Amino acid sequence: MNIRIIIEKKNKFKPHKMYDPNSDDIIDAEKEEEHSDAGEDGYIHIDPEILRDILKDEGGAAGIDPFVDSEDIDADEEEIRDALDAMDDVGEHEEGDYVLADEEQIITIMVKEAVRFVLEKRKKKKKKKKKGNKICPKGIAWAKRTFDTYPSAYANLAASKYCKDPNYAKGSKKKK
């Protein structure tokens, strides 16, 4: 009996719309596979414009009750919370209210993310540069004294050899 109920539930997939919470993109999930793919991509079942409209009607901030009580939303509280969490322009206040960000706040968030991204790239570049210099200070000083042009590829090669063997290029005296 339980097996038949599970099979019936599995076969009762109904095509429906899925919404990107951060753009105007809407997908018609005709098959269960399309539904799964859209869910993995972050699409939600509730139209984000309806959620934004409710927040605007409430003055830009609201608890969960206006969403649950809305006739335009056919979802349970958990699904509504998940949808609100997925939206970049909606944040949750420490007291539990959901707050709609205005355009200035959204631009500020985008700029902060861009700056953070650039700074992370710079840190990675600096780490790579530190690995490259393997010539000791004494080798550099020796190469500057010995060669007319420093830095040069030839002088750097000689300096690195000097670092490995301080007797490099001092010449060997033969005994007679």
Short mmCIF file of N, CA and C in Angstrom, two decimals:
data_model
loop_
_atom_site.label_atom_id
_atom_site.label_comp_id
_atom_site.label_asym_id
_atom_site.label_seq_id
_atom_site.Cartn_x
_atom_site.Cartn_y
_atom_site.Cartn_z
N MET A 1 0.82 -1.18 0.00
CA MET A 1 0.00 0.00 0.00
C MET A 1 0.87 1.26 0.00
N ASN A 2 1.94 1.31 0.83
CA ASN A 2 2.83 2.47 0.88
C ASN A 2 3.57 2.65 -0.43
N ILE A 3 3.94 1.56 -1.06
CA ILE A 3 4.66 1.63 -2.33
C ILE A 3 3.79 2.27 -3.40
N ARG A 4 2.53 1.91 -3.46
CA ARG A 4 1.63 2.46 -4.47
C ARG A 4 1.45 3.97 -4.27
N ILE A 5 1.39 4.42 -3.05
CA ILE A 5 1.24 5.85 -2.77
C ILE A 5 2.48 6.60 -3.23
N ILE A 6 3.66 6.07 -2.98
CA ILE A 6 4.90 6.71 -3.41
C ILE A 6 4.96 6.77 -4.93
N ILE A 7 4.60 5.70 -5.61
CA ILE A 7 4.61 5.68 -7.07
C ILE A 7 3.61 6.68 -7.63
N GLU A 8 2.46 6.79 -7.03
CA GLU A 8 1.45 7.74 -7.49
C GLU A 8 1.94 9.17 -7.30
N LYS A 9 2.61 9.45 -6.18
CA LYS A 9 3.13 10.79 -5.94
C LYS A 9 4.22 11.12 -6.96
N LYS A 10 5.05 10.14 -7.27
CA LYS A 10 6.13 10.36 -8.22
C LYS A 10 5.60 10.65 -9.61
N ASN A 11 4.54 10.03 -9.99
CA ASN A 11 3.96 10.22 -11.32
C ASN A 11 3.07 11.45 -11.41
N LYS A 12 2.85 12.15 -10.31
CA LYS A 12 1.94 13.29 -10.32
C LYS A 12 2.68 14.62 -10.46
N PHE A 13 3.78 14.66 -11.19
CA PHE A 13 4.49 15.92 -11.42
C PHE A 13 3.62 16.81 -12.31
N LYS A 14 3.44 18.04 -11.87
CA LYS A 14 2.64 18.99 -12.63
C LYS A 14 3.56 20.08 -13.17
N PRO A 15 3.50 20.35 -14.45
CA PRO A 15 4.32 21.44 -15.00
C PRO A 15 3.97 22.76 -14.31
N HIS A 16 4.99 23.57 -14.07
CA HIS A 16 4.77 24.85 -13.41
C HIS A 16 5.93 25.79 -13.72
N LYS A 17 5.79 27.04 -13.34
CA LYS A 17 6.81 28.04 -13.57
C LYS A 17 7.80 28.07 -12.41
N MET A 18 9.04 28.38 -12.74
CA MET A 18 10.07 28.59 -11.73
C MET A 18 10.75 29.92 -12.05
N TYR A 19 11.14 30.64 -11.00
CA TYR A 19 11.61 32.00 -11.15
C TYR A 19 13.04 32.16 -10.64
N ASP A 20 13.84 32.93 -11.39
CA ASP A 20 15.16 33.31 -10.91
C ASP A 20 14.95 34.44 -9.90
N PRO A 21 15.42 34.28 -8.67
CA PRO A 21 15.13 35.29 -7.65
C PRO A 21 15.81 36.64 -7.88
N ASN A 22 16.81 36.68 -8.77
CA ASN A 22 17.58 37.91 -8.94
C ASN A 22 17.52 38.49 -10.35
N SER A 23 16.63 37.97 -11.17
CA SER A 23 16.45 38.53 -12.51
C SER A 23 14.99 38.31 -12.92
N ASP A 24 14.68 38.68 -14.16
CA ASP A 24 13.31 38.51 -14.65
C ASP A 24 13.12 37.17 -15.36
N ASP A 25 14.10 36.29 -15.26
CA ASP A 25 14.06 35.01 -15.97
C ASP A 25 13.03 34.06 -15.34
N ILE A 26 12.19 33.49 -16.22
CA ILE A 26 11.16 32.54 -15.79
C ILE A 26 11.31 31.29 -16.65
N ILE A 27 11.24 30.14 -16.02
CA ILE A 27 11.34 28.86 -16.73
C ILE A 27 10.04 28.09 -16.56
N ASP A 28 9.57 27.50 -17.63
CA ASP A 28 8.44 26.58 -17.54
C ASP A 28 8.99 25.18 -17.38
N ALA A 29 8.87 24.63 -16.18
CA ALA A 29 9.37 23.27 -15.91
C ALA A 29 8.30 22.29 -16.37
N GLU A 30 8.48 21.77 -17.57
CA GLU A 30 7.52 20.84 -18.15
C GLU A 30 7.74 19.41 -17.65
N LYS A 31 9.02 19.09 -17.36
CA LYS A 31 9.36 17.74 -16.91
C LYS A 31 10.07 17.84 -15.57
N GLU A 32 10.09 16.73 -14.87
CA GLU A 32 10.72 16.71 -13.55
C GLU A 32 12.22 17.00 -13.65
N GLU A 33 12.84 16.57 -14.74
CA GLU A 33 14.26 16.82 -14.95
C GLU A 33 14.53 18.32 -15.08
N GLU A 34 13.68 19.02 -15.83
CA GLU A 34 13.83 20.47 -15.97
C GLU A 34 13.65 21.15 -14.61
N HIS A 35 12.73 20.63 -13.82
CA HIS A 35 12.48 21.17 -12.48
C HIS A 35 13.72 21.00 -11.60
N SER A 36 14.33 19.84 -11.63
CA SER A 36 15.53 19.58 -10.83
C SER A 36 16.69 20.47 -11.26
N ASP A 37 16.88 20.61 -12.57
CA ASP A 37 17.96 21.45 -13.08
C ASP A 37 17.77 22.90 -12.66
N ALA A 38 16.55 23.40 -12.76
CA ALA A 38 16.26 24.79 -12.37
C ALA A 38 16.48 24.97 -10.87
N GLY A 39 16.08 24.00 -10.08
CA GLY A 39 16.28 24.07 -8.63
C GLY A 39 17.75 24.13 -8.28
N GLU A 40 18.58 23.36 -8.98
CA GLU A 40 20.02 23.38 -8.75
C GLU A 40 20.63 24.72 -9.12
N ASP A 41 20.03 25.39 -10.11
CA ASP A 41 20.51 26.70 -10.54
C ASP A 41 20.00 27.83 -9.66
N GLY A 42 19.23 27.52 -8.62
CA GLY A 42 18.78 28.53 -7.67
C GLY A 42 17.40 29.10 -7.96
N TYR A 43 16.68 28.53 -8.89
CA TYR A 43 15.33 29.02 -9.20
C TYR A 43 14.37 28.65 -8.06
N ILE A 44 13.34 29.49 -7.88
CA ILE A 44 12.38 29.29 -6.80
C ILE A 44 10.98 29.16 -7.38
N HIS A 45 10.03 28.72 -6.56
CA HIS A 45 8.65 28.50 -7.01
C HIS A 45 7.77 29.75 -6.90
N ILE A 46 8.22 30.72 -6.13
CA ILE A 46 7.41 31.91 -5.88
C ILE A 46 7.95 33.06 -6.72
N ASP A 47 7.05 33.79 -7.36
CA ASP A 47 7.45 34.95 -8.17
C ASP A 47 8.09 35.99 -7.26
N PRO A 48 9.35 36.34 -7.47
CA PRO A 48 10.02 37.30 -6.59
C PRO A 48 9.38 38.70 -6.64
N GLU A 49 8.74 39.02 -7.75
CA GLU A 49 8.08 40.33 -7.84
C GLU A 49 6.92 40.43 -6.85
N ILE A 50 6.24 39.33 -6.63
CA ILE A 50 5.15 39.32 -5.64
C ILE A 50 5.73 39.55 -4.25
N LEU A 51 6.85 38.91 -3.94
CA LEU A 51 7.49 39.11 -2.64
C LEU A 51 7.95 40.56 -2.47
N ARG A 52 8.53 41.12 -3.52
CA ARG A 52 8.97 42.53 -3.46
C ARG A 52 7.78 43.46 -3.27
N ASP A 53 6.68 43.19 -3.98
CA ASP A 53 5.48 44.02 -3.85
C ASP A 53 4.93 43.99 -2.42
N ILE A 54 4.94 42.82 -1.81
CA ILE A 54 4.47 42.71 -0.42
C ILE A 54 5.35 43.54 0.49
N LEU A 55 6.68 43.46 0.29
CA LEU A 55 7.59 44.25 1.11
C LEU A 55 7.37 45.74 0.90
N LYS A 56 7.15 46.15 -0.34
CA LYS A 56 6.89 47.57 -0.63
C LYS A 56 5.59 48.03 0.03
N ASP A 57 4.57 47.18 -0.03
CA ASP A 57 3.28 47.52 0.61
C ASP A 57 3.42 47.67 2.12
N GLU A 58 4.36 46.93 2.69
CA GLU A 58 4.57 46.98 4.14
C GLU A 58 5.58 48.06 4.54
N GLY A 59 6.02 48.87 3.59
CA GLY A 59 6.95 49.96 3.90
C GLY A 59 8.41 49.55 3.78
N GLY A 60 8.71 48.47 3.11
CA GLY A 60 10.09 48.05 2.89
C GLY A 60 10.58 46.98 3.85
N ALA A 61 9.79 46.68 4.88
CA ALA A 61 10.20 45.66 5.85
C ALA A 61 8.96 44.95 6.38
N ALA A 62 9.07 43.65 6.59
CA ALA A 62 7.92 42.90 7.09
C ALA A 62 8.38 41.60 7.72
N GLY A 63 7.59 41.12 8.64
CA GLY A 63 7.80 39.79 9.20
C GLY A 63 7.30 38.75 8.20
N ILE A 64 7.19 37.52 8.59
CA ILE A 64 6.77 36.46 7.68
C ILE A 64 5.26 36.43 7.48
N ASP A 65 4.49 36.97 8.41
CA ASP A 65 3.03 36.89 8.34
C ASP A 65 2.40 37.45 7.07
N PRO A 66 2.79 38.63 6.58
CA PRO A 66 2.17 39.13 5.35
C PRO A 66 2.37 38.21 4.14
N PHE A 67 3.48 37.50 4.12
CA PHE A 67 3.75 36.58 3.01
C PHE A 67 2.87 35.33 3.14
N VAL A 68 2.78 34.79 4.35
CA VAL A 68 1.98 33.59 4.59
C VAL A 68 0.50 33.88 4.37
N ASP A 69 0.05 35.07 4.76
CA ASP A 69 -1.37 35.44 4.65
C ASP A 69 -1.76 35.89 3.24
N SER A 70 -0.79 36.11 2.37
CA SER A 70 -1.09 36.61 1.03
C SER A 70 -1.82 35.56 0.19
N GLU A 71 -2.83 36.02 -0.53
CA GLU A 71 -3.57 35.13 -1.42
C GLU A 71 -2.81 34.88 -2.72
N ASP A 72 -1.82 35.72 -3.01
CA ASP A 72 -1.03 35.57 -4.24
C ASP A 72 0.04 34.50 -4.13
N ILE A 73 0.33 34.06 -2.91
CA ILE A 73 1.39 33.07 -2.70
C ILE A 73 0.77 31.76 -2.22
N ASP A 74 1.05 30.70 -2.97
CA ASP A 74 0.56 29.37 -2.60
C ASP A 74 1.76 28.52 -2.19
N ALA A 75 2.29 28.81 -0.99
CA ALA A 75 3.47 28.08 -0.49
C ALA A 75 3.45 28.11 1.02
N ASP A 76 4.19 27.16 1.60
CA ASP A 76 4.27 27.14 3.06
C ASP A 76 5.36 28.10 3.54
N GLU A 77 5.42 28.29 4.83
CA GLU A 77 6.34 29.26 5.42
C GLU A 77 7.79 28.96 5.10
N GLU A 78 8.17 27.70 5.14
CA GLU A 78 9.56 27.32 4.87
C GLU A 78 9.96 27.68 3.44
N GLU A 79 9.09 27.42 2.49
CA GLU A 79 9.39 27.73 1.10
C GLU A 79 9.47 29.24 0.88
N ILE A 80 8.63 29.99 1.57
CA ILE A 80 8.68 31.46 1.48
C ILE A 80 10.00 31.96 2.04
N ARG A 81 10.42 31.43 3.19
CA ARG A 81 11.69 31.84 3.78
C ARG A 81 12.86 31.52 2.86
N ASP A 82 12.84 30.33 2.25
CA ASP A 82 13.90 29.95 1.31
C ASP A 82 13.95 30.90 0.12
N ALA A 83 12.78 31.28 -0.39
CA ALA A 83 12.71 32.20 -1.53
C ALA A 83 13.27 33.57 -1.15
N LEU A 84 12.91 34.06 0.03
CA LEU A 84 13.41 35.36 0.48
C LEU A 84 14.92 35.33 0.69
N ASP A 85 15.42 34.22 1.21
CA ASP A 85 16.87 34.08 1.42
C ASP A 85 17.62 34.05 0.10
N ALA A 86 17.00 33.53 -0.95
CA ALA A 86 17.65 33.43 -2.26
C ALA A 86 17.73 34.77 -2.99
N MET A 87 16.96 35.73 -2.56
CA MET A 87 16.91 37.03 -3.24
C MET A 87 18.03 37.94 -2.73
N ASP A 88 18.85 38.47 -3.66
CA ASP A 88 19.98 39.31 -3.28
C ASP A 88 19.55 40.66 -2.71
N ASP A 89 18.39 41.16 -3.11
CA ASP A 89 17.97 42.48 -2.67
C ASP A 89 17.07 42.44 -1.42
N VAL A 90 16.99 41.28 -0.79
CA VAL A 90 16.22 41.14 0.44
C VAL A 90 17.13 40.56 1.51
N GLY A 91 17.14 41.20 2.66
CA GLY A 91 17.97 40.71 3.76
C GLY A 91 17.10 40.47 4.98
N GLU A 92 17.62 39.67 5.89
CA GLU A 92 16.87 39.38 7.12
C GLU A 92 17.47 40.20 8.26
N HIS A 93 16.64 40.98 8.91
CA HIS A 93 17.05 41.79 10.04
C HIS A 93 17.30 40.86 11.22
N GLU A 94 18.12 41.30 12.16
CA GLU A 94 18.44 40.45 13.31
C GLU A 94 17.21 40.11 14.16
N GLU A 95 16.15 40.87 14.03
CA GLU A 95 14.91 40.60 14.77
C GLU A 95 13.98 39.67 14.00
N GLY A 96 14.38 39.26 12.77
CA GLY A 96 13.58 38.32 12.00
C GLY A 96 12.77 38.93 10.88
N ASP A 97 12.70 40.26 10.80
CA ASP A 97 11.97 40.91 9.71
C ASP A 97 12.80 40.83 8.43
N TYR A 98 12.09 40.80 7.31
CA TYR A 98 12.75 40.83 6.02
C TYR A 98 12.72 42.26 5.51
N VAL A 99 13.86 42.73 5.00
CA VAL A 99 14.02 44.12 4.59
C VAL A 99 14.40 44.16 3.12
N LEU A 100 13.70 45.01 2.36
CA LEU A 100 13.99 45.20 0.94
C LEU A 100 15.03 46.30 0.80
N ALA A 101 16.15 45.99 0.14
CA ALA A 101 17.21 46.98 -0.04
C ALA A 101 16.80 47.95 -1.15
N ASP A 102 17.18 49.22 -1.00
CA ASP A 102 16.91 50.16 -2.08
C ASP A 102 18.07 50.11 -3.07
N GLU A 103 17.95 50.82 -4.18
CA GLU A 103 18.95 50.74 -5.25
C GLU A 103 20.33 51.18 -4.76
N GLU A 104 20.38 52.18 -3.90
CA GLU A 104 21.67 52.66 -3.39
C GLU A 104 22.38 51.57 -2.59
N GLN A 105 21.64 50.84 -1.77
CA GLN A 105 22.23 49.76 -0.99
C GLN A 105 22.71 48.63 -1.89
N ILE A 106 21.95 48.33 -2.93
CA ILE A 106 22.35 47.27 -3.86
C ILE A 106 23.63 47.65 -4.57
N ILE A 107 23.73 48.90 -5.02
CA ILE A 107 24.95 49.36 -5.69
C ILE A 107 26.13 49.30 -4.73
N THR A 108 25.93 49.69 -3.49
CA THR A 108 26.99 49.63 -2.49
C THR A 108 27.48 48.19 -2.30
N ILE A 109 26.56 47.26 -2.23
CA ILE A 109 26.92 45.84 -2.08
C ILE A 109 27.72 45.37 -3.28
N MET A 110 27.28 45.75 -4.48
CA MET A 110 27.97 45.33 -5.69
C MET A 110 29.39 45.90 -5.74
N VAL A 111 29.56 47.16 -5.35
CA VAL A 111 30.89 47.78 -5.34
C VAL A 111 31.79 47.09 -4.32
N LYS A 112 31.26 46.80 -3.14
CA LYS A 112 32.05 46.12 -2.12
C LYS A 112 32.51 44.74 -2.60
N GLU A 113 31.63 44.02 -3.28
CA GLU A 113 32.01 42.71 -3.80
C GLU A 113 33.08 42.83 -4.87
N ALA A 114 32.96 43.85 -5.73
CA ALA A 114 33.96 44.04 -6.78
C ALA A 114 35.32 44.40 -6.18
N VAL A 115 35.33 45.25 -5.18
CA VAL A 115 36.59 45.63 -4.51
C VAL A 115 37.21 44.42 -3.83
N ARG A 116 36.40 43.62 -3.15
CA ARG A 116 36.90 42.42 -2.49
C ARG A 116 37.52 41.46 -3.52
N PHE A 117 36.87 41.34 -4.67
CA PHE A 117 37.37 40.46 -5.73
C PHE A 117 38.73 40.93 -6.24
N VAL A 118 38.87 42.24 -6.46
CA VAL A 118 40.14 42.80 -6.95
C VAL A 118 41.23 42.61 -5.90
N LEU A 119 40.92 42.84 -4.63
CA LEU A 119 41.91 42.68 -3.58
C LEU A 119 42.38 41.23 -3.45
N GLU A 120 41.46 40.29 -3.61
CA GLU A 120 41.84 38.88 -3.56
C GLU A 120 42.78 38.53 -4.71
N LYS A 121 42.53 39.09 -5.89
CA LYS A 121 43.41 38.85 -7.04
C LYS A 121 44.81 39.39 -6.75
N ARG A 122 44.88 40.59 -6.17
CA ARG A 122 46.18 41.19 -5.85
C ARG A 122 46.95 40.33 -4.86
N LYS A 123 46.27 39.80 -3.85
CA LYS A 123 46.92 38.95 -2.86
C LYS A 123 47.52 37.72 -3.53
N LYS A 124 46.78 37.13 -4.46
CA LYS A 124 47.27 35.95 -5.16
C LYS A 124 48.50 36.29 -5.98
N LYS A 125 48.51 37.45 -6.65
CA LYS A 125 49.66 37.86 -7.44
C LYS A 125 50.88 38.08 -6.57
N LYS A 126 50.69 38.72 -5.39
CA LYS A 126 51.81 38.97 -4.50
C LYS A 126 52.41 37.66 -4.01
N LYS A 127 51.60 36.68 -3.72
CA LYS A 127 52.10 35.39 -3.26
C LYS A 127 52.94 34.73 -4.33
N LYS A 128 52.54 34.86 -5.59
CA LYS A 128 53.29 34.26 -6.69
C LYS A 128 54.64 34.95 -6.86
N LYS A 129 54.70 36.26 -6.68
CA LYS A 129 55.94 36.99 -6.86
C LYS A 129 56.98 36.60 -5.82
N LYS A 130 56.57 36.30 -4.62
CA LYS A 130 57.51 35.97 -3.56
C LYS A 130 58.27 34.69 -3.86
N LYS A 131 57.67 33.79 -4.60
CA LYS A 131 58.31 32.51 -4.90
C LYS A 131 59.44 32.66 -5.91
N GLY A 132 59.42 33.71 -6.73
CA GLY A 132 60.33 33.83 -7.86
C GLY A 132 61.76 34.22 -7.50
N ASN A 133 62.02 35.00 -6.46
CA ASN A 133 63.35 35.50 -6.17
C ASN A 133 64.12 34.49 -5.31
N LYS A 134 65.05 33.77 -5.95
CA LYS A 134 65.82 32.75 -5.23
C LYS A 134 67.30 33.11 -5.18
N ILE A 135 67.62 34.36 -5.48
CA ILE A 135 69.01 34.80 -5.46
C ILE A 135 69.27 35.46 -4.11
N CYS A 136 70.33 35.03 -3.44
CA CYS A 136 70.65 35.57 -2.12
C CYS A 136 71.22 36.99 -2.26
N PRO A 137 71.14 37.78 -1.21
CA PRO A 137 71.65 39.16 -1.28
C PRO A 137 73.15 39.24 -1.60
N LYS A 138 73.93 38.29 -1.08
CA LYS A 138 75.37 38.29 -1.38
C LYS A 138 75.62 38.03 -2.86
N GLY A 139 74.81 37.15 -3.44
CA GLY A 139 74.96 36.86 -4.87
C GLY A 139 74.61 38.07 -5.72
N ILE A 140 73.58 38.81 -5.32
CA ILE A 140 73.21 40.02 -6.06
C ILE A 140 74.33 41.06 -5.96
N ALA A 141 74.87 41.23 -4.75
CA ALA A 141 75.97 42.20 -4.56
C ALA A 141 77.18 41.80 -5.40
N TRP A 142 77.51 40.53 -5.42
CA TRP A 142 78.65 40.05 -6.22
C TRP A 142 78.41 40.30 -7.70
N ALA A 143 77.17 40.02 -8.18
CA ALA A 143 76.87 40.22 -9.59
C ALA A 143 76.95 41.71 -9.96
N LYS A 144 76.53 42.60 -9.08
CA LYS A 144 76.61 44.04 -9.35
C LYS A 144 78.05 44.50 -9.45
N ARG A 145 78.93 43.93 -8.62
CA ARG A 145 80.35 44.29 -8.69
C ARG A 145 81.03 43.72 -9.92
N THR A 146 80.58 42.54 -10.35
CA THR A 146 81.27 41.81 -11.39
C THR A 146 80.82 42.21 -12.80
N PHE A 147 79.54 42.47 -12.99
CA PHE A 147 79.01 42.72 -14.33
C PHE A 147 78.68 44.20 -14.52
N ASP A 148 78.86 44.65 -15.76
CA ASP A 148 78.57 46.05 -16.08
C ASP A 148 77.08 46.36 -16.00
N THR A 149 76.25 45.45 -16.48
CA THR A 149 74.80 45.67 -16.44
C THR A 149 74.15 44.64 -15.53
N TYR A 150 73.50 45.16 -14.54
CA TYR A 150 72.71 44.31 -13.65
C TYR A 150 71.40 45.02 -13.40
N PRO A 151 70.26 44.41 -13.49
CA PRO A 151 70.05 42.98 -13.73
C PRO A 151 70.09 42.64 -15.22
N SER A 152 70.61 41.50 -15.49
CA SER A 152 70.57 40.90 -16.83
C SER A 152 70.47 39.39 -16.63
N ALA A 153 70.08 38.72 -17.67
CA ALA A 153 69.89 37.28 -17.56
C ALA A 153 71.21 36.59 -17.19
N TYR A 154 72.30 37.02 -17.84
CA TYR A 154 73.60 36.42 -17.59
C TYR A 154 74.05 36.68 -16.16
N ALA A 155 73.87 37.94 -15.69
CA ALA A 155 74.29 38.29 -14.33
C ALA A 155 73.45 37.54 -13.29
N ASN A 156 72.15 37.39 -13.55
CA ASN A 156 71.29 36.65 -12.62
C ASN A 156 71.68 35.18 -12.56
N LEU A 157 72.03 34.61 -13.71
CA LEU A 157 72.47 33.21 -13.74
C LEU A 157 73.74 33.04 -12.90
N ALA A 158 74.68 33.94 -13.10
CA ALA A 158 75.94 33.87 -12.35
C ALA A 158 75.68 34.09 -10.87
N ALA A 159 74.78 35.04 -10.52
CA ALA A 159 74.49 35.31 -9.12
C ALA A 159 73.85 34.11 -8.45
N SER A 160 72.95 33.42 -9.15
CA SER A 160 72.33 32.24 -8.55
C SER A 160 73.35 31.13 -8.35
N LYS A 161 74.30 31.01 -9.28
CA LYS A 161 75.35 30.01 -9.10
C LYS A 161 76.26 30.39 -7.92
N TYR A 162 76.50 31.69 -7.77
CA TYR A 162 77.31 32.17 -6.65
C TYR A 162 76.63 31.84 -5.31
N CYS A 163 75.30 31.95 -5.28
CA CYS A 163 74.57 31.65 -4.04
C CYS A 163 74.71 30.17 -3.68
N LYS A 164 74.75 29.32 -4.68
CA LYS A 164 74.88 27.89 -4.41
C LYS A 164 76.31 27.52 -4.04
N ASP A 165 77.27 28.21 -4.65
CA ASP A 165 78.68 27.92 -4.40
C ASP A 165 79.45 29.25 -4.31
N PRO A 166 79.73 29.74 -3.11
CA PRO A 166 80.41 31.03 -2.96
C PRO A 166 81.80 31.07 -3.60
N ASN A 167 82.38 29.93 -3.92
CA ASN A 167 83.68 29.90 -4.58
C ASN A 167 83.55 29.99 -6.09
N TYR A 168 82.33 30.13 -6.58
CA TYR A 168 82.07 30.19 -8.03
C TYR A 168 82.78 31.42 -8.61
N ALA A 169 83.48 31.22 -9.70
CA ALA A 169 84.15 32.26 -10.48
C ALA A 169 85.29 32.96 -9.74
N LYS A 170 85.80 32.36 -8.68
CA LYS A 170 86.94 32.95 -8.00
C LYS A 170 88.23 32.44 -8.63
N GLY A 171 88.08 31.41 -9.42
CA GLY A 171 89.27 30.85 -10.07
C GLY A 171 89.99 29.91 -9.14
N SER A 172 90.65 28.97 -9.70
CA SER A 172 91.40 28.02 -8.88
C SER A 172 92.88 28.20 -9.15
N LYS A 173 93.68 28.22 -8.13
CA LYS A 173 95.10 28.40 -8.27
C LYS A 173 95.74 27.02 -8.33
N LYS A 174 96.56 26.87 -9.37
CA LYS A 174 97.24 25.60 -9.54
C LYS A 174 98.61 25.65 -8.86
N LYS A 175 98.95 24.59 -8.20
CA LYS A 175 100.26 24.52 -7.56
C LYS A 175 101.25 23.97 -8.56
N LYS A 176 102.45 24.53 -8.58
CA LYS A 176 103.48 24.08 -9.50
C LYS A 176 104.50 23.22 -8.86
#
